[in-house]
Amino acid sequence: MDIWRITGERKLEGSCTVQGSKNATLPVMAASLICPAGTELFNVPQLSDVDSALRILRHLGCRAYQQGNSVYIDSTAISDSTIPEHLMEEMRSSVFFLGALTARCGEARLSLPGGCRLGKRPIDLHLDALRRMGAEIEENGGEILCRARQLTGCEITLGFPSVGATENIMLAACAAKGSTVIRGAAREPEISALSDYLISLGAEITGAGTSSITIEGFKPRKQTHFRIISDRIAASTLMCCTAAAGGRVELRDVVPEHFSTVTDVLAGCGCDMIRTGDTLTVSAGGRLSSPGYFSTEPYPGFPTDAQPVLMAALLKASGTTYIREKIFENRFRQAAELRKLGADIETDGNLACIKGRERLYGSRLEATDLRGGASMVVAALGAEGETVICDSGHISRGYEELDKVLCSLGADIKATPHNTSAAADG
Ligand code: UD1
């Protein structure tokens, strides 16, 4: 159990570099399997989810390790196409190994992935698409066996722009005969990042970042290197920390257009934003005002991953805020914990209503999931007195040394790590 002790109401001042993107790193790590080649990745955050992906790669026979913010993977000699349950359940992103292993070995045997318990999180869209490409899939309880002697390119229309399904199809399509067209594809920046990585391996892909992506089977290269994009959710979290605590923070090495929906809501609440190139400076002084309403949407809409942290930043905003969560059924789990700080939050299905309170008071909280845990850190920074957050490894799955980053900006946080990992969260 990691214990965070946060004494709130300290303004944040200074400058920090935002970490590389977790959600771009994990699909790229799975993609490194597609052809027998060496991959060097830069700007990789040091996270327990990255450790989990490295463990899976090593289990499959790759050489794979992280040194600082670089990851090295040599997938020349794969000895296995089966991933045991204990490795699959460590994170949601293990699902990408389905497409990658099927592409490389013509077979994948694995169990359903773990992941933050945000709702049902089925993978029917992934499986339907692979079947359309010619894979035979057996589902036996929680186990999946996917076999394809030769995948065949085809046109796949997604009923919902699922990020994970789009990425899995892109991975499988790299080994398919002929071209694959994904219609209704997700448009998240992480999709473009995966496309850029696959192109660096030799793939021919057009349209990533739009709702229609075309992938051709390709001749692999032997070696590639790739820089992971900046994490838009970590940047959004640091903006929300500043909004909750007050102060002025410069975020370096960001792509502001990747999280402009979050910036726009905060600007509407009274935060000042100054953007210069790959730097964004956020300033917050005095009480925020409620934005009234916002809802989560597929990209380029407001990201579901930033909803819990923005909710936390708005607990003290004047007025009432309504939040409609449109991606996951169960993404207000943080609300019950935030109430312990004195927050006035009511939830009804996928709608949350927050009545801004003038003050919040430190309490003892339990992190519910990755972004829910981060939302408690945000709220604690704006609360009077000490908040203790008990976290069974959720926050370190997605944030690289968040406590140290915030302390470097003036926060008062004492985090005591204990070496136990979160049970299946993602
Ligand atoms: C989602 C987010 C992504 C975020 C990630 C981690 C969206 C669109 N996606 O990606 O930005 O980084 O969580 O929190 O915001 N679904 C199905 N069947 C499937 C796949 C998905 O019904 O086969 C449903 C899910 O239950 C969910 C929705 O589609 O309600 C979004 O799923 P998807 O985009 O696939 O989720 P992630 O890839 O986990």
XYZ file of C-alpha atoms and ligand atoms in Angstrom, residues 23 92 118 120-126 160-165 188 232 297-298 304-305 327-329 331 426, ligand 1:
66
model
C -1.482 5.264 -23.443
C -6.050 -3.334 -19.627
C -14.884 1.520 -14.914
C -18.177 -3.636 -18.402
C -15.274 -2.946 -20.817
C -16.022 -5.763 -23.288
C -13.714 -6.568 -26.238
C -16.399 -7.716 -28.671
C -15.420 -5.061 -31.237
C -11.806 -6.333 -31.194
C -18.246 3.076 -31.620
C -14.785 4.667 -32.084
C -13.108 2.335 -29.588
C -9.473 3.253 -29.007
C -8.422 -0.281 -28.110
C -10.280 -1.933 -31.012
C -7.054 9.931 -30.350
C -2.065 14.718 -22.417
C -16.718 12.262 -25.565
C -14.434 10.355 -27.920
C -12.897 10.485 -20.029
C -9.477 10.079 -18.366
C -17.665 6.644 -22.292
C -17.818 4.371 -19.237
C -20.768 3.312 -17.039
C -16.509 6.340 -13.778
C -6.126 0.064 -16.111
C -10.749 4.326 -23.202
C -10.782 5.741 -23.731
C -9.357 6.172 -23.885
C -8.658 6.031 -22.533
C -8.790 4.612 -21.982
C -8.242 4.439 -20.568
C -12.399 6.743 -25.244
C -13.171 6.597 -26.504
N -11.535 5.757 -24.962
O -10.043 3.524 -24.130
O -9.288 7.497 -24.352
O -7.333 6.370 -22.621
O -10.145 4.252 -21.947
O -9.087 4.991 -19.608
O -12.539 7.714 -24.542
N -16.436 -0.967 -25.988
C -17.256 -2.010 -26.338
N -16.696 -3.081 -26.990
C -15.373 -3.134 -27.315
C -14.542 -2.058 -26.955
C -15.107 -0.984 -26.271
O -18.449 -2.001 -26.052
O -14.940 -4.127 -27.909
C -17.001 0.190 -25.233
C -16.429 0.248 -23.813
O -17.145 -0.565 -22.920
C -16.541 1.708 -23.489
C -16.293 2.379 -24.831
O -16.586 1.392 -25.837
O -17.840 2.029 -23.046
C -14.860 2.929 -24.974
O -14.015 1.884 -25.142
P -12.542 1.991 -25.714
O -12.274 3.270 -26.401
O -12.259 0.723 -26.411
O -11.781 1.929 -24.353
P -10.301 1.958 -24.165
O -9.558 1.472 -25.347
O -10.067 1.333 -22.836
